[in-house]
PDB file of C-alpha atoms in Angstrom:
ATOM      1  CA  UNK A 298      49.066 115.262  73.936  1.00 50.00           C
ATOM      2  CA  UNK A 299      46.405 113.133  76.277  1.00 55.00           C
ATOM      3  CA  UNK A 300      44.217 115.265  77.769  1.00 59.00           C
ATOM      4  CA  UNK A 301      43.813 112.367  81.048  1.00 71.00           C
ATOM      5  CA  UNK A 302      47.564 112.954  81.521  1.00 70.00           C
ATOM      6  CA  UNK A 303      46.562 113.461  85.451  1.00 70.00           C
ATOM      7  CA  UNK A 304      45.018 109.676  84.902  1.00 71.00           C
ATOM      8  CA  UNK A 305      47.727 108.438  82.661  1.00 68.00           C
ATOM      9  CA  UNK A 306      50.694 109.527  85.469  1.00 67.00           C
ATOM     10  CA  UNK A 307      47.963 107.986  88.590  1.00 66.00           C
ATOM     11  CA  UNK A 308      48.302 104.567  86.643  1.00 66.00           C
ATOM     12  CA  UNK A 309      52.009 104.461  85.948  1.00 66.00           C
ATOM     13  CA  UNK A 310      52.923 105.645  89.323  1.00 64.00           C
ATOM     14  CA  UNK A 311      50.708 104.310  91.799  1.00 61.00           C
ATOM     15  CA  UNK A 312      50.496 106.021  95.350  1.00 66.00           C
ATOM     16  CA  UNK A 313      52.321 104.425  97.550  1.00 65.00           C
ATOM     17  CA  UNK A 314      51.256 102.038 100.422  1.00 64.00           C
ATOM     18  CA  UNK A 315      52.048 104.127 104.027  1.00 63.00           C
ATOM     19  CA  UNK A 316      51.936 101.364 105.620  1.00 67.00           C
ATOM     20  CA  UNK A 317      53.435  98.900 103.475  1.00 70.00           C
ATOM     21  CA  UNK A 318      55.998 101.622 104.822  1.00 69.00           C
ATOM     22  CA  UNK A 319      56.197 101.783 108.336  1.00 71.00           C
ATOM     23  CA  UNK A 320      55.945  98.276 107.953  1.00 74.00           C
ATOM     24  CA  UNK A 321      59.205  98.203 106.132  1.00 73.00           C
ATOM     25  CA  UNK A 322      61.204 100.415 107.790  1.00 69.00           C
ATOM     26  CA  UNK A 323      60.634  99.055 111.120  1.00 73.00           C
ATOM     27  CA  UNK A 324      61.171  95.628 109.782  1.00 73.00           C
ATOM     28  CA  UNK A 325      64.466  97.145 108.779  1.00 67.00           C
ATOM     29  CA  UNK A 326      65.155  98.493 112.434  1.00 64.00           C
ATOM     30  CA  UNK A 327      64.618  94.920 113.524  1.00 66.00           C
ATOM     31  CA  UNK A 328      66.887  93.493 111.569  1.00 62.00           C
ATOM     32  CA  UNK A 329      69.529  95.508 111.890  1.00 57.00           C
ATOM     33  CA  UNK A 330      69.048  95.924 115.040  1.00 55.00           C
ATOM     34  CA  UNK A 331      69.286 100.213 115.677  1.00 53.00           C
ATOM     35  CA  UNK A 332      67.415 102.689 114.971  1.00 51.00           C
ATOM     36  CA  UNK A 333      69.750 105.623 114.124  1.00 58.00           C
ATOM     37  CA  UNK A 334      74.242 105.558 114.327  1.00 59.00           C
ATOM     38  CA  UNK A 335      74.617 106.708 117.245  1.00 62.00           C
ATOM     39  CA  UNK A 336      77.566 108.930 118.237  1.00 64.00           C
ATOM     40  CA  UNK A 337      80.134 106.304 119.848  1.00 68.00           C
ATOM     41  CA  UNK A 338      79.155 104.298 116.852  1.00 67.00           C
ATOM     42  CA  UNK A 339      80.213 107.735 114.040  1.00 66.00           C
ATOM     43  CA  UNK A 340      82.873 109.261 116.160  1.00 68.00           C
ATOM     44  CA  UNK A 341      84.700 105.699 116.210  1.00 70.00           C
ATOM     45  CA  UNK A 342      83.524 104.816 112.752  1.00 66.00           C
ATOM     46  CA  UNK A 343      85.315 108.503 111.483  1.00 68.00           C
ATOM     47  CA  UNK A 344      89.080 107.549 113.928  1.00 71.00           C
ATOM     48  CA  UNK A 345      89.422 104.229 111.459  1.00 70.00           C
ATOM     49  CA  UNK A 346      89.260 106.769 108.898  1.00 72.00           C
ATOM     50  CA  UNK A 347      91.983 109.308 109.767  1.00 74.00           C
ATOM     51  CA  UNK A 348      95.398 108.847 108.685  1.00 75.00           C
ATOM     52  CA  UNK A 349      98.432 107.666 110.938  1.00 80.00           C
ATOM     53  CA  UNK A 350     100.549 110.169 109.292  1.00 77.00           C
ATOM     54  CA  UNK A 351      98.117 113.287 111.606  1.00 79.00           C
ATOM     55  CA  UNK A 352      99.088 111.046 115.180  1.00 81.00           C
ATOM     56  CA  UNK A 353     102.748 110.737 113.674  1.00 84.00           C
ATOM     57  CA  UNK A 354     103.268 114.399 113.141  1.00 82.00           C
ATOM     58  CA  UNK A 355     101.480 115.183 116.598  1.00 82.00           C
ATOM     59  CA  UNK A 356     103.528 112.385 118.293  1.00 85.00           C
ATOM     60  CA  UNK A 357     106.536 114.068 116.916  1.00 82.00           C
ATOM     61  CA  UNK A 358     105.845 117.169 118.396  1.00 83.00           C
ATOM     62  CA  UNK A 359     105.338 115.821 122.065  1.00 82.00           C
ATOM     63  CA  UNK A 360     108.627 114.135 121.345  1.00 83.00           C
ATOM     64  CA  UNK A 361     110.392 116.555 120.668  1.00 80.00           C
ATOM     65  CA  UNK A 362     109.011 118.278 124.004  1.00 79.00           C
ATOM     66  CA  UNK A 363     110.596 116.038 126.619  1.00 78.00           C
ATOM     67  CA  UNK A 364     113.418 115.416 124.646  1.00 78.00           C
ATOM     68  CA  UNK A 365     114.426 119.053 124.586  1.00 69.00           C
ATOM     69  CA  UNK A 366     113.853 119.651 127.722  1.00 68.00           C
ATOM     70  CA  UNK A 367     116.783 120.083 128.901  1.00 64.00           C
ATOM     71  CA  UNK A 368     116.984 122.857 125.445  1.00 64.00           C
ATOM     72  CA  UNK A 369     115.091 125.293 127.921  1.00 68.00           C
ATOM     73  CA  UNK A 370     114.440 128.347 125.592  1.00 71.00           C
ATOM     74  CA  UNK A 371     115.109 127.024 122.432  1.00 78.00           C
ATOM     75  CA  UNK A 372     112.101 124.094 122.625  1.00 83.00           C
ATOM     76  CA  UNK A 373     109.248 126.521 123.233  1.00 87.00           C
ATOM     77  CA  UNK A 374     110.667 127.829 119.100  1.00 88.00           C
ATOM     78  CA  UNK A 375     111.436 123.966 117.414  1.00 87.00           C
ATOM     79  CA  UNK A 376     108.139 122.672 118.945  1.00 89.00           C
ATOM     80  CA  UNK A 377     106.175 125.726 117.860  1.00 89.00           C
ATOM     81  CA  UNK A 378     108.002 125.408 114.670  1.00 90.00           C
ATOM     82  CA  UNK A 379     105.955 122.092 114.647  1.00 90.00           C
ATOM     83  CA  UNK A 380     102.840 122.836 115.306  1.00 90.00           C
ATOM     84  CA  UNK A 381     101.636 124.622 111.546  1.00 90.00           C
ATOM     85  CA  UNK A 382     102.506 121.299 109.980  1.00 89.00           C
ATOM     86  CA  UNK A 383     100.403 119.625 112.959  1.00 89.00           C
ATOM     87  CA  UNK A 384      97.619 121.545 112.499  1.00 87.00           C
ATOM     88  CA  UNK A 385      98.175 121.528 108.168  1.00 84.00           C
ATOM     89  CA  UNK A 386      97.890 118.012 108.073  1.00 82.00           C
ATOM     90  CA  UNK A 387      94.550 117.847 110.391  1.00 81.00           C
ATOM     91  CA  UNK A 388      92.971 120.729 108.006  1.00 79.00           C
ATOM     92  CA  UNK A 389      93.944 118.837 105.054  1.00 75.00           C
ATOM     93  CA  UNK A 390      93.023 115.474 105.955  1.00 73.00           C
ATOM     94  CA  UNK A 391      89.443 115.988 107.192  1.00 68.00           C
ATOM     95  CA  UNK A 392      88.453 117.842 103.703  1.00 67.00           C
ATOM     96  CA  UNK A 393      90.312 115.282 101.394  1.00 63.00           C
ATOM     97  CA  UNK A 394      87.004 114.441 100.504  1.00 59.00           C
ATOM     98  CA  UNK A 395      86.952 116.970  98.622  1.00 60.00           C
ATOM     99  CA  UNK A 396      90.304 116.550  96.766  1.00 60.00           C
ATOM    100  CA  UNK A 397      89.058 113.451  95.673  1.00 58.00           C
ATOM    101  CA  UNK A 398      85.845 114.641  94.662  1.00 57.00           C
ATOM    102  CA  UNK A 399      84.182 112.242  97.323  1.00 56.00           C
ATOM    103  CA  UNK A 400      82.419 114.674  99.455  1.00 56.00           C
ATOM    104  CA  UNK A 401      79.203 114.258  97.399  1.00 55.00           C
ATOM    105  CA  UNK A 402      79.236 110.127  98.076  1.00 55.00           C
ATOM    106  CA  UNK A 403      80.357 110.780 101.530  1.00 56.00           C
ATOM    107  CA  UNK A 404      76.988 113.100 101.518  1.00 55.00           C
ATOM    108  CA  UNK A 405      74.871 110.728  99.818  1.00 54.00           C
ATOM    109  CA  UNK A 406      75.435 108.002 102.219  1.00 58.00           C
ATOM    110  CA  UNK A 407      74.135 106.926 105.448  1.00 58.00           C
ATOM    111  CA  UNK A 408      75.623 109.786 107.572  1.00 60.00           C
ATOM    112  CA  UNK A 409      75.403 113.517 107.059  1.00 60.00           C
ATOM    113  CA  UNK A 410      78.451 114.835 104.989  1.00 60.00           C
ATOM    114  CA  UNK A 411      78.213 117.194 108.269  1.00 66.00           C
ATOM    115  CA  UNK A 412      78.208 115.120 109.768  1.00 66.00           C
ATOM    116  CA  UNK A 413      80.907 113.267 108.806  1.00 70.00           C
ATOM    117  CA  UNK A 414      83.020 116.622 109.154  1.00 70.00           C
ATOM    118  CA  UNK A 415      82.127 116.733 112.598  1.00 74.00           C
ATOM    119  CA  UNK A 416      83.747 113.431 114.051  1.00 74.00           C
ATOM    120  CA  UNK A 417      86.577 113.758 112.120  1.00 76.00           C
ATOM    121  CA  UNK A 418      86.807 117.973 113.558  1.00 78.00           C
ATOM    122  CA  UNK A 419      86.283 116.765 116.559  1.00 80.00           C
ATOM    123  CA  UNK A 420      88.080 113.745 117.047  1.00 81.00           C
ATOM    124  CA  UNK A 421      91.467 115.429 115.593  1.00 82.00           C
ATOM    125  CA  UNK A 422      90.211 118.195 118.061  1.00 81.00           C
ATOM    126  CA  UNK A 423      89.975 116.904 121.037  1.00 84.00           C
ATOM    127  CA  UNK A 424      93.879 114.215 120.935  1.00 85.00           C
ATOM    128  CA  UNK A 425      95.239 118.376 119.208  1.00 87.00           C
ATOM    129  CA  UNK A 426      93.437 120.046 122.482  1.00 89.00           C
ATOM    130  CA  UNK A 427      95.282 117.859 125.412  1.00 89.00           C
ATOM    131  CA  UNK A 428      98.654 117.681 123.391  1.00 88.00           C
ATOM    132  CA  UNK A 429      98.656 121.384 123.173  1.00 89.00           C
ATOM    133  CA  UNK A 430      97.875 121.356 127.156  1.00 90.00           C
ATOM    134  CA  UNK A 431     100.447 118.774 127.255  1.00 88.00           C
ATOM    135  CA  UNK A 432     102.826 120.772 124.930  1.00 87.00           C
ATOM    136  CA  UNK A 433     101.935 123.665 127.429  1.00 87.00           C
ATOM    137  CA  UNK A 434     102.559 122.203 130.953  1.00 87.00           C
ATOM    138  CA  UNK A 435     105.862 119.516 129.581  1.00 86.00           C
ATOM    139  CA  UNK A 436     107.628 123.152 127.954  1.00 85.00           C
ATOM    140  CA  UNK A 437     106.606 125.426 130.726  1.00 83.00           C
ATOM    141  CA  UNK A 438     108.449 123.556 132.856  1.00 82.00           C
ATOM    142  CA  UNK A 439     111.654 124.733 131.872  1.00 78.00           C
ATOM    143  CA  UNK A 440     111.032 127.132 129.757  1.00 77.00           C
ATOM    144  CA  UNK A 441     111.261 130.287 131.174  1.00 79.00           C
ATOM    145  CA  UNK A 442     107.902 131.855 130.251  1.00 82.00           C
ATOM    146  CA  UNK A 443     105.489 130.331 132.161  1.00 84.00           C
ATOM    147  CA  UNK A 444     102.937 127.752 130.940  1.00 87.00           C
ATOM    148  CA  UNK A 445     100.787 130.500 129.470  1.00 89.00           C
ATOM    149  CA  UNK A 446     103.343 132.271 128.034  1.00 90.00           C
ATOM    150  CA  UNK A 447     104.418 128.594 126.330  1.00 88.00           C
ATOM    151  CA  UNK A 448     101.138 127.726 125.766  1.00 90.00           C
ATOM    152  CA  UNK A 449     100.344 130.668 123.309  1.00 91.00           C
ATOM    153  CA  UNK A 450     103.417 130.546 122.089  1.00 91.00           C
ATOM    154  CA  UNK A 451     103.346 126.962 121.279  1.00 92.00           C
ATOM    155  CA  UNK A 452      99.390 127.346 120.159  1.00 93.00           C
ATOM    156  CA  UNK A 453      99.458 130.633 117.721  1.00 93.00           C
ATOM    157  CA  UNK A 454     101.251 128.831 115.055  1.00 93.00           C
ATOM    158  CA  UNK A 455      99.248 125.868 114.887  1.00 93.00           C
ATOM    159  CA  UNK A 456      95.631 128.758 114.939  1.00 93.00           C
ATOM    160  CA  UNK A 457      97.528 130.550 112.151  1.00 93.00           C
ATOM    161  CA  UNK A 458      97.854 127.693 110.342  1.00 90.00           C
ATOM    162  CA  UNK A 459      94.743 125.859 110.842  1.00 89.00           C
ATOM    163  CA  UNK A 460      92.552 128.985 109.797  1.00 90.00           C
ATOM    164  CA  UNK A 461      95.034 129.388 106.942  1.00 88.00           C
ATOM    165  CA  UNK A 462      94.718 126.207 104.867  1.00 84.00           C
ATOM    166  CA  UNK A 463      91.059 125.965 106.154  1.00 83.00           C
ATOM    167  CA  UNK A 464      90.214 129.188 104.490  1.00 85.00           C
ATOM    168  CA  UNK A 465      93.008 127.729 101.071  1.00 83.00           C
ATOM    169  CA  UNK A 466      90.711 124.528 100.882  1.00 77.00           C
ATOM    170  CA  UNK A 467      87.608 126.718 100.064  1.00 75.00           C
ATOM    171  CA  UNK A 468      89.480 127.906  96.610  1.00 75.00           C
ATOM    172  CA  UNK A 469      89.666 125.578  93.464  1.00 69.00           C
ATOM    173  CA  UNK A 470      93.654 126.557  94.118  1.00 70.00           C
ATOM    174  CA  UNK A 471      93.153 124.624  97.595  1.00 64.00           C
ATOM    175  CA  UNK A 472      91.357 121.961  95.976  1.00 65.00           C
ATOM    176  CA  UNK A 473      93.249 121.506  93.842  1.00 67.00           C
ATOM    177  CA  UNK A 474      96.459 120.774  95.191  1.00 68.00           C
ATOM    178  CA  UNK A 475      97.120 118.338  97.822  1.00 64.00           C
ATOM    179  CA  UNK A 476     100.764 120.536  98.985  1.00 73.00           C
ATOM    180  CA  UNK A 477      99.037 124.228 100.056  1.00 77.00           C
ATOM    181  CA  UNK A 478      98.569 123.324 103.262  1.00 79.00           C
ATOM    182  CA  UNK A 479     101.939 122.092 103.136  1.00 82.00           C
ATOM    183  CA  UNK A 480     103.538 125.713 102.027  1.00 86.00           C
ATOM    184  CA  UNK A 481     101.435 127.558 104.209  1.00 86.00           C
ATOM    185  CA  UNK A 482     102.663 125.704 107.618  1.00 88.00           C
ATOM    186  CA  UNK A 483     106.516 126.332 105.906  1.00 90.00           C
ATOM    187  CA  UNK A 484     105.874 130.174 106.276  1.00 91.00           C
ATOM    188  CA  UNK A 485     104.934 129.340 109.570  1.00 91.00           C
ATOM    189  CA  UNK A 486     107.259 127.159 110.524  1.00 91.00           C
ATOM    190  CA  UNK A 487     109.796 130.549 108.909  1.00 92.00           C
ATOM    191  CA  UNK A 488     108.638 132.919 110.721  1.00 91.00           C
ATOM    192  CA  UNK A 489     108.530 131.352 114.009  1.00 90.00           C
ATOM    193  CA  UNK A 490     111.606 130.782 113.824  1.00 88.00           C
ATOM    194  CA  UNK A 491     112.758 134.239 112.838  1.00 89.00           C
ATOM    195  CA  UNK A 492     111.667 136.069 115.339  1.00 87.00           C
ATOM    196  CA  UNK A 493     112.734 133.301 118.244  1.00 84.00           C
ATOM    197  CA  UNK A 494     116.061 135.462 119.057  1.00 81.00           C
ATOM    198  CA  UNK A 495     114.566 138.760 118.719  1.00 81.00           C
ATOM    199  CA  UNK A 496     113.725 138.586 122.760  1.00 78.00           C
ATOM    200  CA  UNK A 497     111.773 142.473 122.793  1.00 81.00           C
ATOM    201  CA  UNK A 498     108.968 140.606 121.473  1.00 83.00           C
ATOM    202  CA  UNK A 499     108.975 137.457 124.461  1.00 82.00           C
ATOM    203  CA  UNK A 500     109.757 140.080 127.006  1.00 81.00           C
ATOM    204  CA  UNK A 501     107.257 140.676 130.523  1.00 84.00           C
ATOM    205  CA  UNK A 502     106.032 143.808 128.616  1.00 86.00           C
ATOM    206  CA  UNK A 503     104.482 142.451 125.522  1.00 84.00           C
ATOM    207  CA  UNK A 504     103.437 138.830 127.022  1.00 87.00           C
ATOM    208  CA  UNK A 505      99.478 140.610 126.558  1.00 91.00           C
ATOM    209  CA  UNK A 506      99.780 141.427 123.192  1.00 91.00           C
ATOM    210  CA  UNK A 507     100.513 137.502 122.856  1.00 92.00           C
ATOM    211  CA  UNK A 508      97.469 136.570 124.995  1.00 93.00           C
ATOM    212  CA  UNK A 509      95.188 139.249 122.901  1.00 94.00           C
ATOM    213  CA  UNK A 510      96.345 137.599 120.320  1.00 94.00           C
ATOM    214  CA  UNK A 511      96.009 134.084 121.245  1.00 94.00           C
ATOM    215  CA  UNK A 512      92.403 135.029 122.126  1.00 95.00           C
ATOM    216  CA  UNK A 513      91.377 136.632 118.339  1.00 95.00           C
ATOM    217  CA  UNK A 514      93.041 133.335 116.784  1.00 94.00           C
ATOM    218  CA  UNK A 515      90.634 131.392 118.171  1.00 93.00           C
ATOM    219  CA  UNK A 516      87.425 133.212 117.281  1.00 94.00           C
ATOM    220  CA  UNK A 517      88.072 133.408 114.356  1.00 93.00           C
ATOM    221  CA  UNK A 518      89.356 130.307 114.498  1.00 90.00           C
ATOM    222  CA  UNK A 519      85.577 129.279 114.905  1.00 89.00           C
ATOM    223  CA  UNK A 520      83.840 131.335 112.457  1.00 90.00           C
ATOM    224  CA  UNK A 521      86.273 129.680 110.153  1.00 86.00           C
ATOM    225  CA  UNK A 522      85.229 126.293 110.937  1.00 83.00           C
ATOM    226  CA  UNK A 523      82.032 127.007 111.064  1.00 82.00           C
ATOM    227  CA  UNK A 524      82.085 128.676 107.810  1.00 81.00           C
ATOM    228  CA  UNK A 525      84.032 125.260 106.475  1.00 74.00           C
ATOM    229  CA  UNK A 526      80.153 123.753 107.835  1.00 71.00           C
ATOM    230  CA  UNK A 527      78.527 125.399 105.619  1.00 68.00           C
ATOM    231  CA  UNK A 528      80.804 125.016 103.067  1.00 61.00           C
ATOM    232  CA  UNK A 529      78.272 124.343 100.506  1.00 51.00           C
ATOM    233  CA  UNK A 530      76.151 126.550 100.883  1.00 47.00           C
ATOM    234  CA  UNK A 531      79.450 129.214 100.351  1.00 46.00           C
ATOM    235  CA  UNK A 532      79.431 127.552  96.840  1.00 47.00           C
ATOM    236  CA  UNK A 533      75.454 127.278  95.674  1.00 43.00           C
ATOM    237  CA  UNK A 534      75.359 130.582  97.195  1.00 43.00           C
TER     238      UNK A 534
END
């Protein structure tokens, strides 16, 4: 081996001209007309990426609520049984790049992998938050439970399914099985329909339990979202 290995390496790969690098970057920014992708552009690009079934299932829940107003109490549980599928398909659509092995490629593009995931969750989460509020008002007018209790009954299945699906998506089974989220949703929906005739669970004296459960699940949802954002770190650990 040559004793002047440093000199040989230096001649083979000379140092880059910092001034030329700066000129190139400035020229590119001037040609592209922007230095970095704005938040609005990021959200708009990821909104178009989200598939139509996510919005169709969400609209279906609202349609059931509107046309089922006359059913009074039963409407709450029919809508609540749909909500697990609303959240599950949203989680699956946000994470489907991992299913198809495209997450590493996405992370190497102009936008970071976390940025892409954040934009998708913001887009879907904003729409679903508006949906849950609308459902609570529409169904709550005739359910007999009031707006707050109606919102809790509708939102809790949504949160249960969302949390379970995020946990499932971080496992090897969840990444390889596209129907795992559907199974979780079906089980959650069955549980809601199974207890809908047990009026003791929805009595005035026990409603505080629903609100406590709602707060607990909302906090757990935030924790699972944070784990999802740090998924790559967990895998390397």
